[in-house]
Short mmCIF file of C-alpha atoms in Angstrom, two decimals:
data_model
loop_
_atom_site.label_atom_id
_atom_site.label_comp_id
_atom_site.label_asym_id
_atom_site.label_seq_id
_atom_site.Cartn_x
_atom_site.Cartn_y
_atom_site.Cartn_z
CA UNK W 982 -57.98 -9.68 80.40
CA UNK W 983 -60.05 -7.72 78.22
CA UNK W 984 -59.20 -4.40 77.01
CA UNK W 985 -60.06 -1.41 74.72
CA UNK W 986 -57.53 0.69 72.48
CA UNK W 987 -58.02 3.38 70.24
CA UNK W 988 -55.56 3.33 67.44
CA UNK W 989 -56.68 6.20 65.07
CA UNK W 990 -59.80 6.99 66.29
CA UNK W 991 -61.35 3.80 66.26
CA UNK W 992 -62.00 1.52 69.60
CA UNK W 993 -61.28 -1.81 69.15
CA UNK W 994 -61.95 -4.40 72.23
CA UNK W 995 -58.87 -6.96 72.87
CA UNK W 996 -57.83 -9.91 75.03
CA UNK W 997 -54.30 -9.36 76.15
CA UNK W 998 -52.56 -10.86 78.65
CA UNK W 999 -51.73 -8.14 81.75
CA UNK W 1000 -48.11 -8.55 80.85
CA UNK W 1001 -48.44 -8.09 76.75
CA UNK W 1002 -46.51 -5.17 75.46
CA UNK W 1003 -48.03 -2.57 73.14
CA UNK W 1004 -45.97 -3.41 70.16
CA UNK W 1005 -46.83 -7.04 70.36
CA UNK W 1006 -50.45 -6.25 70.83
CA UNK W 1007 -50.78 -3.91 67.85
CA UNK W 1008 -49.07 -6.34 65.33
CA UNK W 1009 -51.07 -8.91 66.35
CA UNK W 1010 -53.80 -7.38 65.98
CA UNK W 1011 -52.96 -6.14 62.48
CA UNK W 1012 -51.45 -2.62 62.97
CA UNK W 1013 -48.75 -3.65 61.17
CA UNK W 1014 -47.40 -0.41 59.95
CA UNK W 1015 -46.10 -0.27 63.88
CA UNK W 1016 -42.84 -2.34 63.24
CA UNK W 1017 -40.00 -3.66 66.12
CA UNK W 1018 -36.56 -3.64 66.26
CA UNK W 1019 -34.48 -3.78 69.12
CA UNK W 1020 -37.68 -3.93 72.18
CA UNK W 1021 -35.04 -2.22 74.22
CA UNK W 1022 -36.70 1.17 73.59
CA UNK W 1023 -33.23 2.44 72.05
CA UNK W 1024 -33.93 2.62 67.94
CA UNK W 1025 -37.23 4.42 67.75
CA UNK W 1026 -38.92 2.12 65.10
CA UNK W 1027 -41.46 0.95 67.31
CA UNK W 1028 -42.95 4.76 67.87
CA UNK W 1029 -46.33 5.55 68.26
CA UNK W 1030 -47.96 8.24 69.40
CA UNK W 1031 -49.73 8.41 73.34
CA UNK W 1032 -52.15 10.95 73.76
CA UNK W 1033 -49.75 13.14 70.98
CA UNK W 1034 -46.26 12.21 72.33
CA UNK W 1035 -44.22 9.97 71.17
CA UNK W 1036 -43.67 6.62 73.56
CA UNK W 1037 -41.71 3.40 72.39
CA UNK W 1038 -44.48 0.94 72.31
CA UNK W 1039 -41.84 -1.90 72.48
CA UNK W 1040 -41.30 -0.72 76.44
CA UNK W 1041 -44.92 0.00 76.98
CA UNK W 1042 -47.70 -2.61 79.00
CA UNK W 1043 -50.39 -2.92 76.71
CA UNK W 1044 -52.80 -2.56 79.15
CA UNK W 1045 -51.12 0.82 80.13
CA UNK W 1046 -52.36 2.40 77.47
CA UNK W 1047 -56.17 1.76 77.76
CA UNK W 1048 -57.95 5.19 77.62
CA UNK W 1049 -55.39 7.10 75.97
CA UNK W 1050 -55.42 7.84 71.82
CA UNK W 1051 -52.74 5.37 70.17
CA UNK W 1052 -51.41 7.02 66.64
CA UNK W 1053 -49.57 5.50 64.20
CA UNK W 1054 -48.19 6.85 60.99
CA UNK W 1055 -51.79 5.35 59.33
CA UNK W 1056 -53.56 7.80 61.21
CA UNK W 1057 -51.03 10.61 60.18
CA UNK W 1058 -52.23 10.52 56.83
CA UNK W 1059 -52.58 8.26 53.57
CA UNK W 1060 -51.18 7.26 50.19
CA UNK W 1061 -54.27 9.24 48.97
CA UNK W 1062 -54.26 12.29 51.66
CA UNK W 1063 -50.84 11.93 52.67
CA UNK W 1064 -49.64 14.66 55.65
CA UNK W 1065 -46.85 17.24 54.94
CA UNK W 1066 -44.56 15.74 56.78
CA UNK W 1067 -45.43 12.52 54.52
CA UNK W 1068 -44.84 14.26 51.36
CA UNK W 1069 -41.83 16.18 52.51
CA UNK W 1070 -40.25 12.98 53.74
CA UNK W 1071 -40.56 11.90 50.07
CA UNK W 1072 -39.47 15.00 48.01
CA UNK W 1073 -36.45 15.27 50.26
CA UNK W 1074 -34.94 11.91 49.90
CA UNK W 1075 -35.55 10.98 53.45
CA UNK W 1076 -36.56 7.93 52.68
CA UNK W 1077 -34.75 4.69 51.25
CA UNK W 1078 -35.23 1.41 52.88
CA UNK W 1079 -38.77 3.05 54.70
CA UNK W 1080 -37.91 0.96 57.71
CA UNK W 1081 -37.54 3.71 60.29
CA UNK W 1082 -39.86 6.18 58.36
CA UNK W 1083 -43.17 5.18 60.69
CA UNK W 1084 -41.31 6.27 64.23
CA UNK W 1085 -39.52 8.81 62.70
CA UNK W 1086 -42.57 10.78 60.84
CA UNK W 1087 -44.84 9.88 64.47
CA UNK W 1088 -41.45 11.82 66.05
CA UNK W 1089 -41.26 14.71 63.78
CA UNK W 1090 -45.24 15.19 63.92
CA UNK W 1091 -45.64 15.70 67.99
CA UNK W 1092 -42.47 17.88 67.18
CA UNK W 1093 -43.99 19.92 65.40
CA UNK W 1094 -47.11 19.86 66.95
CA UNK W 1095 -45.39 21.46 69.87
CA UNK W 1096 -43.24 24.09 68.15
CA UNK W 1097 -43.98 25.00 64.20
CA UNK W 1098 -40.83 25.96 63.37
CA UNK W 1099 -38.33 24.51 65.00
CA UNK W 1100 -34.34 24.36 64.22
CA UNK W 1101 -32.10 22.21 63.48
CA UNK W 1102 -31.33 21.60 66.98
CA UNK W 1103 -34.86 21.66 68.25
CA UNK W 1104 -35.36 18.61 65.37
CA UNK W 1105 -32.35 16.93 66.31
CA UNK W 1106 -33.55 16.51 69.74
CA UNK W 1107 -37.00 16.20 69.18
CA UNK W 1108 -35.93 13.19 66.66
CA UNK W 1109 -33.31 11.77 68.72
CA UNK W 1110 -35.04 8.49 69.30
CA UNK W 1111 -35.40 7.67 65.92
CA UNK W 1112 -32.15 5.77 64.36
CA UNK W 1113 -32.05 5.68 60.37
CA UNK W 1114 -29.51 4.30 58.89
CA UNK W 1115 -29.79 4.71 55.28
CA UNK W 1116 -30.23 8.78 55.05
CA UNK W 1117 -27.77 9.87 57.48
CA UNK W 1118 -30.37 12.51 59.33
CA UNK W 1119 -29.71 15.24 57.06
CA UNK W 1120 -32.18 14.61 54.65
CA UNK W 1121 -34.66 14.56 57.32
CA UNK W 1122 -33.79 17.06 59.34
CA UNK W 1123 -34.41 19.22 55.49
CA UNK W 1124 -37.66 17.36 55.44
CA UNK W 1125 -38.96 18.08 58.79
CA UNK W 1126 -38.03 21.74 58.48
CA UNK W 1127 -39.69 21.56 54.53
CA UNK W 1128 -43.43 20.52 56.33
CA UNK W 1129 -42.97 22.82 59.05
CA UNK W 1130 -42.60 25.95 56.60
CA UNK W 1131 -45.47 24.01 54.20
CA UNK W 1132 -47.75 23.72 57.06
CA UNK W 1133 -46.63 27.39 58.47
CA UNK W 1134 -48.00 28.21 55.09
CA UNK W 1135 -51.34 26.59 54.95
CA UNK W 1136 -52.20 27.94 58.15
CA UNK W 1137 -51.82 31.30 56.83
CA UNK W 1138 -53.61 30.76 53.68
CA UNK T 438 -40.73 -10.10 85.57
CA UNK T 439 -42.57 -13.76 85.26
CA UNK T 440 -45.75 -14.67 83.90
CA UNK T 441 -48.03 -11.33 84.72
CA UNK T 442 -51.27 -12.77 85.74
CA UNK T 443 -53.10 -9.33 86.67
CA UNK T 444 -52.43 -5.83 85.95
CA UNK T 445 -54.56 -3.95 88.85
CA UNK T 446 -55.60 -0.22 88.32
CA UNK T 447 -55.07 0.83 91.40
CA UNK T 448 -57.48 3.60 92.54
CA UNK T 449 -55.70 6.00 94.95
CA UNK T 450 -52.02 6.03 96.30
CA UNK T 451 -53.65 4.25 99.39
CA UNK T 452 -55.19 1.15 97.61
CA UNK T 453 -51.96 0.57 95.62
CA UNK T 454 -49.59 0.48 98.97
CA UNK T 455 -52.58 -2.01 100.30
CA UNK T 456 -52.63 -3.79 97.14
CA UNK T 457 -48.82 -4.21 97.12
CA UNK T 458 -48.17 -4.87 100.98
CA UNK T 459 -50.47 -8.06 100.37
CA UNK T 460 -48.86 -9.19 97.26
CA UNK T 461 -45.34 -8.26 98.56
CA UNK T 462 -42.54 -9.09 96.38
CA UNK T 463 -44.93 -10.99 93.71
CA UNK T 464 -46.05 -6.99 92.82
CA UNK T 465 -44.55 -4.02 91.28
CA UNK T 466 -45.86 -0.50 90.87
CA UNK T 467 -46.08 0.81 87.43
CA UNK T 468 -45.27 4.83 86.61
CA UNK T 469 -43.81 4.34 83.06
CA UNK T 470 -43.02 0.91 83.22
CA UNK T 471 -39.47 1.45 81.11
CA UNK T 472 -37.97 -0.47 83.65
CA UNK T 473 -40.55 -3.00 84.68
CA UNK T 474 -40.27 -4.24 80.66
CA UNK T 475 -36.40 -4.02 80.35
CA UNK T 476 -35.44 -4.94 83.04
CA UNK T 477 -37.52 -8.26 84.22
CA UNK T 478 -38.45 -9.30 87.72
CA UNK T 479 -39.42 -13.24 87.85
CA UNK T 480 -40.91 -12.90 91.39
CA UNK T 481 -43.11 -10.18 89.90
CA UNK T 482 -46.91 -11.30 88.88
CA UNK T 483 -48.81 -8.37 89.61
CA UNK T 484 -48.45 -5.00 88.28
CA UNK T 485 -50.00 -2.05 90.27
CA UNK T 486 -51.02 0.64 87.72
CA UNK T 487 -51.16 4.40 89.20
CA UNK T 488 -52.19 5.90 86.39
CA UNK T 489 -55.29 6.78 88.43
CA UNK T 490 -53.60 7.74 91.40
CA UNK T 491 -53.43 11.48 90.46
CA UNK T 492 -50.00 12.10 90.72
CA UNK T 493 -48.93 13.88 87.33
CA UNK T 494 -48.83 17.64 88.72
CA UNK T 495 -45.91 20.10 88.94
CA UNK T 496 -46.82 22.75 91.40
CA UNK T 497 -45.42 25.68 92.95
CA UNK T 498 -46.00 25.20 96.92
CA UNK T 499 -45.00 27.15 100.41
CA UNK T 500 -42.02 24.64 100.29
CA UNK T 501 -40.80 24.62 96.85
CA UNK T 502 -41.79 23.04 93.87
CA UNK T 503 -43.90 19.48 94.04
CA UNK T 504 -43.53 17.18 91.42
CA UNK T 505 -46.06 14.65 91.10
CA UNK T 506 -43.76 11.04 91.00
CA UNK T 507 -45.76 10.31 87.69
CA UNK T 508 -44.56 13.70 85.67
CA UNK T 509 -42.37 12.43 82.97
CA UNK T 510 -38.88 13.87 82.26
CA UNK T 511 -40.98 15.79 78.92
CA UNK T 512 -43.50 17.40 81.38
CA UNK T 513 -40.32 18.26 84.07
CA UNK T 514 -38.79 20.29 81.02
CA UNK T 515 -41.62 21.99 79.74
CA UNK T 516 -43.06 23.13 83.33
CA UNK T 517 -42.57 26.87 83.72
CA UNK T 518 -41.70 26.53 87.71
CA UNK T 519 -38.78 24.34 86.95
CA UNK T 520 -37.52 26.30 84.33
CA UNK T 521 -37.47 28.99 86.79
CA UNK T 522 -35.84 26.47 89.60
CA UNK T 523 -31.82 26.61 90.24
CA UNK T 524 -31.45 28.77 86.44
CA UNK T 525 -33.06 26.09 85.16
CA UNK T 526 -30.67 23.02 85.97
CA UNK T 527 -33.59 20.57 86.37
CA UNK T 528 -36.22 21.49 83.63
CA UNK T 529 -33.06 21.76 80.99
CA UNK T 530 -31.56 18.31 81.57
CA UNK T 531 -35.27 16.53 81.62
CA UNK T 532 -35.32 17.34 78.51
CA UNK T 533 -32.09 16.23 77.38
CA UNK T 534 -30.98 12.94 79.32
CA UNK T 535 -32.41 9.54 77.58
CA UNK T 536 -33.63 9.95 73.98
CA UNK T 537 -37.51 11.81 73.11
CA UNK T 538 -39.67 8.38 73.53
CA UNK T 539 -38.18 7.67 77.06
CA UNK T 540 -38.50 11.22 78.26
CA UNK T 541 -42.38 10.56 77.77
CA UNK T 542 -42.40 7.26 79.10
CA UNK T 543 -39.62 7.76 82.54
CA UNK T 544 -41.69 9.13 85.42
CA UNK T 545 -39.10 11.20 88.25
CA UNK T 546 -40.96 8.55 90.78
CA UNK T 547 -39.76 5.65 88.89
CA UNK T 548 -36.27 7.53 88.14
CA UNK T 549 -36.49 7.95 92.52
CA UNK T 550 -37.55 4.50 93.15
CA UNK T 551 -35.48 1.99 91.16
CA UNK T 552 -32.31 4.50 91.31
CA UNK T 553 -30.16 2.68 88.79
CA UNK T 554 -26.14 3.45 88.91
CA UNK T 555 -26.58 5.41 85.26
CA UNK T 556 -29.57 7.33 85.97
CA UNK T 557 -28.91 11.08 85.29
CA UNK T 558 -31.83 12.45 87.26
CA UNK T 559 -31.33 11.35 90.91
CA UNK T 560 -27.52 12.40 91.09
CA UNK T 561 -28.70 16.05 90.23
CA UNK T 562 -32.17 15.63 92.68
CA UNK T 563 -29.48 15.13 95.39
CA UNK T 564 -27.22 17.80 94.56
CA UNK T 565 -30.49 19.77 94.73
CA UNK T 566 -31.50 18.70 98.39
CA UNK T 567 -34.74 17.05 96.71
CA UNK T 568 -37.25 15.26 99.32
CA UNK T 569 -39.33 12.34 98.83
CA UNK T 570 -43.00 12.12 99.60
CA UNK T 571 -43.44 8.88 100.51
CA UNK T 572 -46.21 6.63 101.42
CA UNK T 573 -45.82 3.28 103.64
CA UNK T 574 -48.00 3.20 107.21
CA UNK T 575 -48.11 6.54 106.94
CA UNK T 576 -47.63 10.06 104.47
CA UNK T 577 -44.11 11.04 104.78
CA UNK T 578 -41.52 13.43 103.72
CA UNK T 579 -38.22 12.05 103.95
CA UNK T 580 -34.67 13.99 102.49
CA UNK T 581 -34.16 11.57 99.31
CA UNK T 582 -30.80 10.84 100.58
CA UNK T 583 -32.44 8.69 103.76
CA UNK T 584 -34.83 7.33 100.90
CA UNK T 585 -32.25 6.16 98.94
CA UNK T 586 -30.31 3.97 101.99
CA UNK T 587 -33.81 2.81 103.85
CA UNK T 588 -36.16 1.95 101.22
CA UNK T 589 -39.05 -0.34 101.51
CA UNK T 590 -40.13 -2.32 98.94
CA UNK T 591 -44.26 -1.49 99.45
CA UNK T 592 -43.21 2.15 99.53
CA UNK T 593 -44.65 4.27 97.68
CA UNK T 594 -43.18 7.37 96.13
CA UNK T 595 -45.68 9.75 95.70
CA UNK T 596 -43.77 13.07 94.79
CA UNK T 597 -40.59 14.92 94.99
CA UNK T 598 -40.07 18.25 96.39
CA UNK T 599 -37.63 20.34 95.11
CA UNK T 600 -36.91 22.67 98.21
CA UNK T 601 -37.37 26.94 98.45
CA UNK T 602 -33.71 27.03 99.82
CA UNK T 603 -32.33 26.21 96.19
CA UNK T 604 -34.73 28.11 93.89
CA UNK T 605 -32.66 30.61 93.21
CA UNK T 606 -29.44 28.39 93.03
CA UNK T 607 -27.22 27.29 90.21
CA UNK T 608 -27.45 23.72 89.31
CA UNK T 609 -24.94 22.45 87.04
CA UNK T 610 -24.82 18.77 85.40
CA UNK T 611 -21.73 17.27 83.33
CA UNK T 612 -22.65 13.93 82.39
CA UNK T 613 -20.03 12.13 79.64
CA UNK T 614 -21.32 10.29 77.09
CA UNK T 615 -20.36 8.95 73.25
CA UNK T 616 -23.73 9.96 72.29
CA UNK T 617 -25.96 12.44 74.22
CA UNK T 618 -28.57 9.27 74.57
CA UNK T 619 -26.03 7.10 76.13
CA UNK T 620 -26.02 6.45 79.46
CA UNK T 621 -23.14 8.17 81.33
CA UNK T 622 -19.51 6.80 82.10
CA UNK T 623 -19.28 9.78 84.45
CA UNK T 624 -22.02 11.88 85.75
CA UNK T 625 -21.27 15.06 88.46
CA UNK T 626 -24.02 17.43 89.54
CA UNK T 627 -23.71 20.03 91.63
CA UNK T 628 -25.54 22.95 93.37
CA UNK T 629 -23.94 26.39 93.89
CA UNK T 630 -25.21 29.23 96.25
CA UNK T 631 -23.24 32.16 95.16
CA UNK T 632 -23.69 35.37 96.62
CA UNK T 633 -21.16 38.60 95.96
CA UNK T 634 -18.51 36.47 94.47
CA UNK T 635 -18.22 34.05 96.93
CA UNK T 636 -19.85 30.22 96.92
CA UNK T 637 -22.10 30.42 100.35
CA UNK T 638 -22.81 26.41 99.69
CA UNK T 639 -22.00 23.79 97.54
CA UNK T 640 -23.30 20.48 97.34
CA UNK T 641 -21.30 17.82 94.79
CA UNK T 642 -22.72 14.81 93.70
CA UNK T 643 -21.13 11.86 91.78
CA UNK T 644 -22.96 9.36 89.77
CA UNK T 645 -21.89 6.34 87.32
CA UNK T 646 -18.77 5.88 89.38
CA UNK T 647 -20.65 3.15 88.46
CA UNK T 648 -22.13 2.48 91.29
CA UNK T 649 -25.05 4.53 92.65
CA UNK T 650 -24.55 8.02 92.75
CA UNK T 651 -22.32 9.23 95.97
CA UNK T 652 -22.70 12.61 97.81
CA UNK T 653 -19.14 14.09 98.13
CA UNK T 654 -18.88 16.35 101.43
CA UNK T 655 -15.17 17.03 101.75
CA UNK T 656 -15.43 17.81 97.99
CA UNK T 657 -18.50 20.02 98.52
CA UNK T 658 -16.79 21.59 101.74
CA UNK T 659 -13.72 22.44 100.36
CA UNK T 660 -15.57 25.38 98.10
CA UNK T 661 -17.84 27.02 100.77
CA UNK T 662 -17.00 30.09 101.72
CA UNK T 663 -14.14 30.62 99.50
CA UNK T 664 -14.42 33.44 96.43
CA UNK T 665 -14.90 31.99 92.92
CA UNK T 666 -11.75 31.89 91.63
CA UNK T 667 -9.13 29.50 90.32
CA UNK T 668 -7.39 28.87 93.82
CA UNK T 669 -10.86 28.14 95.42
CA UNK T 670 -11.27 25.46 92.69
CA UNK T 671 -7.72 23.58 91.88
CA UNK T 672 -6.91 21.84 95.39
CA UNK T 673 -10.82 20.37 94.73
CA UNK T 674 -10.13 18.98 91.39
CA UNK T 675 -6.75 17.93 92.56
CA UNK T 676 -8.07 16.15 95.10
CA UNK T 677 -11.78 14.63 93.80
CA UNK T 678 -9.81 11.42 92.33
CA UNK T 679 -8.64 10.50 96.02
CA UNK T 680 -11.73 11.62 97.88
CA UNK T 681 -14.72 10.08 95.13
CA UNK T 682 -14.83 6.63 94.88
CA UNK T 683 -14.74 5.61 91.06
CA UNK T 684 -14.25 2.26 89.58
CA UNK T 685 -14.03 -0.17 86.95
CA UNK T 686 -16.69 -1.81 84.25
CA UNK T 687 -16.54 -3.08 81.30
CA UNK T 688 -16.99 0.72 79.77
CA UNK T 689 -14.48 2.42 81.50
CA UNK T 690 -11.57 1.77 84.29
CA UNK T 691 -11.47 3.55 87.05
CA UNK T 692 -8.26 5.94 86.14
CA UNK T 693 -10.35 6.83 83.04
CA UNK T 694 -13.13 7.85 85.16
CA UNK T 695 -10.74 9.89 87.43
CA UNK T 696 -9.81 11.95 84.71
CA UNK T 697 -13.68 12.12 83.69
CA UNK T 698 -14.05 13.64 87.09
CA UNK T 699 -11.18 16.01 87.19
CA UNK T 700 -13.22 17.32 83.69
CA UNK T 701 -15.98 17.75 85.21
CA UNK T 702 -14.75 19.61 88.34
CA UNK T 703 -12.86 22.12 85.98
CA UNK T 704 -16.50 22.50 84.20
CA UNK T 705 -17.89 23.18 87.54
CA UNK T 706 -15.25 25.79 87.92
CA UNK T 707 -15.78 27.38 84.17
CA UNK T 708 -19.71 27.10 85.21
CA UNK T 709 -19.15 29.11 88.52
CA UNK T 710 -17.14 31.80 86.19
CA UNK T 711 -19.76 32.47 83.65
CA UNK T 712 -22.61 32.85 86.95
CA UNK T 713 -20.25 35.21 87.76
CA UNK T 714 -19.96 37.31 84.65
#
């Protein structure tokens, strides 16, 4: 069957098959910053965002998501304009191997999206999805709480 | 599932049951579709999209509160009528059960319709009295307890209706887990009417005994009408391991989950004392 995404604000027109999951889908068709893991919807690497909220695309039809806005972290920002949440993630050492990072940043972002300053607990749940097993969650639980107060910031300014 | 050969947007709840009665096994409905991926049908080659069916809304009605079957768990906890509904209970624990991706992708009609041993929802929809809008030859309302023993595999579940009678009373959910996104070993939710110190109704519910989640009457009996108090509670949790049915898996043996329920019975009772301060 024939389908259209939009992943980042560009349509693109695929053939899928009506049983194709989302994660396959996008990798194959070069999104390739969307990475899998376990396809049982259980580590949170395979995040993108659905209209804003976070969904596992590893559990997700492909063809379930025609018509809605597909994020992924490219379309959260970039090496040249990167988002706070990018740069926080960075100067807080909540990244090492980078696996995870994608899913977790597309978590923290509808996070904070929803609520601009959240707490720690408000971040843990809000990030509970997303397994990382280098930093050991504090780091980015810092991190998440360092954008919200940068972005907090720039909204006054 | 087998080899998916078409993925039909169904138009209205109506065309889906149509679609589905003359596909019959070979075709499964799709809310979420959490399920449908992990856990795969081989009969199944046609999956019935409802996306278009119109049945996202959370609304306040004459009867209670409506929940469209496609609402996720994230939209259940951030609706301001549930948050109102039983102190809470409902709206708190859709937004705690599963992990953040799966609370946007698990619809309540999908939690309703497959009803697997571990889910968290439909234990505490039961304690709660919830009814099921369901659609088959004709637009029914049926208590989701009849649902739950007589459902029909073209049925379609349409909405859930939390009834008036338990707005205003206290839900309570003890689910153990090793992490909070595990599925539970042991779940028990219950509903409390509590007027002037005394429980007016309760309504107990087991769930991950492991099988499907039980209603317990002589547990649920045993409280009405007595004060809240310590004596009202102890013969119940003395008791709950001969009267609920709980049982062995590869997670937990059944004496384990005895104890498990004996916890959560004396939470029930530490719940019912801070209602009453």
């Amino acid at each position: 069957m024939t389908t259209t995404l939009t992943v980042n604000g560009t349509m693109c027109t695929v053939e899928i098959d009506p049983g194709d999951i989302l994660l396959d889908v996008l990798r194959r068709e070069g999104t390739l910053e969307v990475r899998g893991d376990c396809h049982t919807g259980d580590c949170g690497v395979c995040t993108v965002l659905l209209d804003g909220r976070p969904v596992a695309s590893c559990l997700m039809f492909a063809a379930k998501a025609a018509g809605h806005a597909i994020t992924t972290v490219r379309g959260v920002g970039t090496e040249a304009h990167p988002h706070p949440l990018q740069e926080a993630f960075v100067h807080n050492g909540a990244v090492q191997c980078g696996y995870c990072i994608p899913g977790a940043i597309l978590a923290a972002k509808a996070l904070l999206d929803e609520n601009p300053d959240p707490d720690d607990q408000a971040i843990r749940l809000g990030m509970d999805s997303n397994y990382c097993r280098c930093t050991g969650y504090e780091q980015q639980i810092e991190a998440v709480k360092a954008a919200a107060a940068a972005m907090r910031e720039d909204v006054h300014q | 599932m087998g080899k998916i050969a078409e993925y039909y947007y169904a138009s209205s709840c109506r065309d889906a049951v149509e679609r589905a009665r003359a596909l019959d096994s070979a075709a499964a409905y799709v809310g979420g579709g959490v399920e449908l991926v992990l856990r795969r049908n081989p009969g199944v080659t046609t999956l019935i999209d409802l996306g278009r069916c119109g049945l996202s809304e959370i609304r306040e009605t004459d009867e209670g509160i409506d929940i469209g079957a496609l609402a996720t768990l994230t939209e259940m906890s951030h609706s301001v009528p549930l948050q109102h509904y039983a102190h809470g209970s409902v709206a708190h624990w859709a937004g705690r059960v599963a992990s953040n991706n799966l609370r946007d992708m698990i619809t309540v009609g999908g939690a309703v319709a497959r009803n697997q041993p571990w889910n968290d929802m439909v234990p505490h929809l039961l304690a709660l009295d919830a009814q099921v809008h369901v659609l088959d030859d004709e637009e029914r309302t049926v208590p989701l307890r009849e649902f739950l023993r007589s459902k029909r595999g073209s049925a379609l579940v349409m909405g859930i209706l939390l009834p008036k009678a338990n707005a205003d009373a206290f839900g309570y959910l003890w689910r153990f887990t090793r992490t909070e996104q595990d599925i539970p070993l042991l779940h028990v939710s219950a509903c409390l009417h509590i007027d002037t110190g005394v429980i007016g109704q309760a309504s107990i519910v087991v769930g991950g005994r492991p099988g499907h989640a039980e209603e317990c009457p002589q547990l649920s009996s045993q409280l009405t009408g007595h004060p809240v108090d310590h004596a009202a509670f102890a013969p119940v949790i003395e008791s709950a391991g001969r009267l609920v049915d709980v049982g062995d898996d590869l997670r937990a043996s059944g004496a384990y989950r005895r104890d498990l329920l004996r916890a959560a019975l004396t939470g029930l009772e530490e719940f019912a004392a801070e209602v009453m301060r």
